[in-house]
PDB file of C-alpha atoms in Angstrom:
ATOM      1  CA  GLN A 135     110.713 161.314 113.854  1.00  0.00           C
ATOM      2  CA  MET A 136     111.953 164.872 113.469  1.00  0.00           C
ATOM      3  CA  GLN A 137     115.509 165.926 114.240  1.00  0.00           C
ATOM      4  CA  LEU A 138     116.036 169.178 116.104  1.00  0.00           C
ATOM      5  CA  MET A 139     119.385 170.949 116.399  1.00  0.00           C
ATOM      6  CA  GLU A 140     119.944 173.896 118.732  1.00  0.00           C
ATOM      7  CA  ARG A 141     122.616 176.529 118.251  1.00  0.00           C
ATOM      8  CA  GLY A 142     123.526 179.873 119.731  1.00  0.00           C
ATOM      9  CA  GLY A 143     124.388 179.101 123.312  1.00  0.00           C
ATOM     10  CA  GLY A 144     127.438 180.525 124.973  1.00  0.00           C
ATOM     11  CA  SER A 145     128.749 182.623 127.806  1.00  0.00           C
ATOM     12  CA  VAL A 146     127.565 186.144 128.421  1.00  0.00           C
ATOM     13  CA  GLN A 147     127.630 188.679 131.234  1.00  0.00           C
ATOM     14  CA  ALA A 148     124.528 189.637 133.146  1.00  0.00           C
ATOM     15  CA  GLY A 149     122.446 192.106 131.198  1.00  0.00           C
ATOM     16  CA  GLY A 150     123.602 190.696 127.901  1.00  0.00           C
ATOM     17  CA  SER A 151     121.691 188.973 125.126  1.00  0.00           C
ATOM     18  CA  LEU A 152     121.786 185.728 123.192  1.00  0.00           C
ATOM     19  CA  ARG A 153     119.715 184.369 120.351  1.00  0.00           C
ATOM     20  CA  LEU A 154     119.132 180.655 120.256  1.00  0.00           C
ATOM     21  CA  SER A 155     118.031 178.824 117.149  1.00  0.00           C
ATOM     22  CA  CYS A 156     116.584 175.374 116.634  1.00  0.00           C
ATOM     23  CA  GLU A 157     116.699 173.874 113.163  1.00  0.00           C
ATOM     24  CA  ALA A 158     114.136 171.209 112.335  1.00  0.00           C
ATOM     25  CA  SER A 159     114.574 168.439 109.798  1.00  0.00           C
ATOM     26  CA  ASN A 160     110.874 168.457 108.910  1.00  0.00           C
ATOM     27  CA  SER A 161     108.117 171.009 108.547  1.00  0.00           C
ATOM     28  CA  ILE A 162     107.137 172.829 111.734  1.00  0.00           C
ATOM     29  CA  SER A 163     104.190 174.723 110.304  1.00  0.00           C
ATOM     30  CA  ARG A 164     101.678 172.477 112.067  1.00  0.00           C
ATOM     31  CA  LYS A 165     103.710 172.038 115.221  1.00  0.00           C
ATOM     32  CA  CYS A 166     103.677 173.691 118.561  1.00  0.00           C
ATOM     33  CA  MET A 167     107.209 174.182 119.837  1.00  0.00           C
ATOM     34  CA  THR A 168     108.689 174.804 123.251  1.00  0.00           C
ATOM     35  CA  TRP A 169     111.979 175.959 124.668  1.00  0.00           C
ATOM     36  CA  PHE A 170     112.814 174.135 127.897  1.00  0.00           C
ATOM     37  CA  ARG A 171     115.731 174.688 130.213  1.00  0.00           C
ATOM     38  CA  VAL A 172     117.466 172.245 132.482  1.00  0.00           C
ATOM     39  CA  VAL A 173     119.791 172.833 135.409  1.00  0.00           C
ATOM     40  CA  PRO A 174     121.398 169.795 137.038  1.00  0.00           C
ATOM     41  CA  GLY A 175     119.574 168.903 140.233  1.00  0.00           C
ATOM     42  CA  LYS A 176     116.570 171.017 139.384  1.00  0.00           C
ATOM     43  CA  GLU A 177     113.255 170.314 137.696  1.00  0.00           C
ATOM     44  CA  ARG A 178     113.040 170.970 133.950  1.00  0.00           C
ATOM     45  CA  GLN A 179     111.302 174.246 133.200  1.00  0.00           C
ATOM     46  CA  GLU A 180     109.179 175.275 130.258  1.00  0.00           C
ATOM     47  CA  VAL A 181     110.462 178.682 129.158  1.00  0.00           C
ATOM     48  CA  ALA A 182     108.285 179.593 126.184  1.00  0.00           C
ATOM     49  CA  THR A 183     105.901 177.922 123.763  1.00  0.00           C
ATOM     50  CA  ILE A 184     104.677 178.971 120.357  1.00  0.00           C
ATOM     51  CA  ASP A 185     101.583 177.322 118.981  1.00  0.00           C
ATOM     52  CA  ARG A 186     101.012 176.236 115.413  1.00  0.00           C
ATOM     53  CA  TYR A 187      99.456 179.627 114.643  1.00  0.00           C
ATOM     54  CA  GLY A 188     102.453 181.570 115.925  1.00  0.00           C
ATOM     55  CA  ASN A 189     100.984 182.642 119.253  1.00  0.00           C
ATOM     56  CA  PRO A 190     103.567 182.742 122.061  1.00  0.00           C
ATOM     57  CA  THR A 191     103.211 181.947 125.740  1.00  0.00           C
ATOM     58  CA  TYR A 192     105.931 182.645 128.298  1.00  0.00           C
ATOM     59  CA  ALA A 193     106.841 181.489 131.747  1.00  0.00           C
ATOM     60  CA  ASP A 194     106.504 184.325 134.250  1.00  0.00           C
ATOM     61  CA  PHE A 195     110.228 184.345 134.953  1.00  0.00           C
ATOM     62  CA  VAL A 196     111.079 185.335 131.340  1.00  0.00           C
ATOM     63  CA  LYS A 197     108.163 187.578 130.426  1.00  0.00           C
ATOM     64  CA  GLY A 198     109.372 190.857 128.988  1.00  0.00           C
ATOM     65  CA  ARG A 199     112.910 189.533 128.492  1.00  0.00           C
ATOM     66  CA  PHE A 200     112.616 186.557 126.105  1.00  0.00           C
ATOM     67  CA  THR A 201     110.896 186.351 122.719  1.00  0.00           C
ATOM     68  CA  ILE A 202     110.022 183.101 120.972  1.00  0.00           C
ATOM     69  CA  SER A 203     109.418 183.008 117.237  1.00  0.00           C
ATOM     70  CA  LYS A 204     109.491 180.576 114.371  1.00  0.00           C
ATOM     71  CA  ASP A 205     110.101 180.689 110.645  1.00  0.00           C
ATOM     72  CA  ASN A 206     108.006 177.951 109.091  1.00  0.00           C
ATOM     73  CA  ALA A 207     109.552 178.354 105.643  1.00  0.00           C
ATOM     74  CA  LYS A 208     113.093 177.912 106.975  1.00  0.00           C
ATOM     75  CA  LYS A 209     112.036 175.346 109.606  1.00  0.00           C
ATOM     76  CA  PHE A 210     113.639 177.325 112.422  1.00  0.00           C
ATOM     77  CA  LEU A 211     112.555 178.111 115.955  1.00  0.00           C
ATOM     78  CA  TYR A 212     114.213 181.006 117.781  1.00  0.00           C
ATOM     79  CA  LEU A 213     114.556 182.321 121.301  1.00  0.00           C
ATOM     80  CA  GLN A 214     115.776 185.879 121.702  1.00  0.00           C
ATOM     81  CA  MET A 215     117.002 186.301 125.261  1.00  0.00           C
ATOM     82  CA  ASP A 216     117.640 189.810 126.571  1.00  0.00           C
ATOM     83  CA  ASN A 217     118.613 191.176 129.961  1.00  0.00           C
ATOM     84  CA  LEU A 218     120.005 187.825 130.995  1.00  0.00           C
ATOM     85  CA  THR A 219     120.702 187.062 134.634  1.00  0.00           C
ATOM     86  CA  PRO A 220     122.845 184.346 136.247  1.00  0.00           C
ATOM     87  CA  GLU A 221     119.595 182.543 137.101  1.00  0.00           C
ATOM     88  CA  ASP A 222     119.092 181.968 133.362  1.00  0.00           C
ATOM     89  CA  THR A 223     122.162 179.731 133.253  1.00  0.00           C
ATOM     90  CA  ALA A 224     120.969 176.349 131.959  1.00  0.00           C
ATOM     91  CA  MET A 225     120.927 173.903 129.084  1.00  0.00           C
ATOM     92  CA  TYR A 226     118.262 175.129 126.689  1.00  0.00           C
ATOM     93  CA  ILE A 227     116.441 172.468 124.709  1.00  0.00           C
ATOM     94  CA  CYS A 228     113.852 172.813 121.971  1.00  0.00           C
ATOM     95  CA  ALA A 229     111.006 170.384 121.513  1.00  0.00           C
ATOM     96  CA  ALA A 230     108.152 169.937 119.069  1.00  0.00           C
ATOM     97  CA  GLY A 231     104.642 168.691 119.641  1.00  0.00           C
ATOM     98  CA  SER A 232     101.286 168.628 117.934  1.00  0.00           C
ATOM     99  CA  HIS A 233      98.849 170.548 120.094  1.00  0.00           C
ATOM    100  CA  SER A 234      99.413 173.116 122.793  1.00  0.00           C
ATOM    101  CA  THR A 235      97.442 174.663 125.599  1.00  0.00           C
ATOM    102  CA  GLY A 236      99.199 177.794 126.709  1.00  0.00           C
ATOM    103  CA  LEU A 237     102.713 176.912 127.806  1.00  0.00           C
ATOM    104  CA  TYR A 238     102.020 173.183 127.626  1.00  0.00           C
ATOM    105  CA  CYS A 239     102.950 171.530 124.322  1.00  0.00           C
ATOM    106  CA  PRO A 240     103.454 167.793 124.970  1.00  0.00           C
ATOM    107  CA  PRO A 241     106.817 167.066 123.327  1.00  0.00           C
ATOM    108  CA  ILE A 242     107.158 164.412 120.680  1.00  0.00           C
ATOM    109  CA  ASP A 243     110.612 165.295 119.374  1.00  0.00           C
ATOM    110  CA  TRP A 244     113.566 166.742 121.304  1.00  0.00           C
ATOM    111  CA  GLY A 245     116.810 168.462 120.517  1.00  0.00           C
ATOM    112  CA  SER A 246     119.991 167.786 122.457  1.00  0.00           C
ATOM    113  CA  GLY A 247     120.358 171.288 123.856  1.00  0.00           C
ATOM    114  CA  THR A 248     122.705 174.244 123.889  1.00  0.00           C
ATOM    115  CA  GLN A 249     124.363 175.581 127.040  1.00  0.00           C
ATOM    116  CA  VAL A 250     123.803 179.150 128.188  1.00  0.00           C
ATOM    117  CA  THR A 251     126.016 180.520 130.947  1.00  0.00           C
ATOM    118  CA  VAL A 252     125.435 183.966 132.409  1.00  0.00           C
ATOM    119  CA  SER A 253     128.051 185.437 134.723  1.00  0.00           C
ATOM    120  CA  SER A 254     127.490 188.224 137.204  1.00  0.00           C
TER     121      SER A 254
END
């Protein structure tokens, strides 16, 4: 089992930026990885996925604003979030899987999340 640790959450005003990171305990070079977000009372959303080859896929609601990337050598996954809106307020969680199809990367390992709060 791989451990995943997210960092970088915080509070920011609308229009601002945050960069989330997710540190993995094991190699991620052959993993697909996804950033999810969770808001209490709402369904979990897939935000962005990067496949094992480094190809990203984004949910429509973040296209053009968020960028997912990974550094296989350092075992880090990132999510650069720009032009944030209050609707982006959520717990952001990273997850790792083996094979992806577009945005769908069935998670095997989960992080515990980092809170992002965007004020208007």
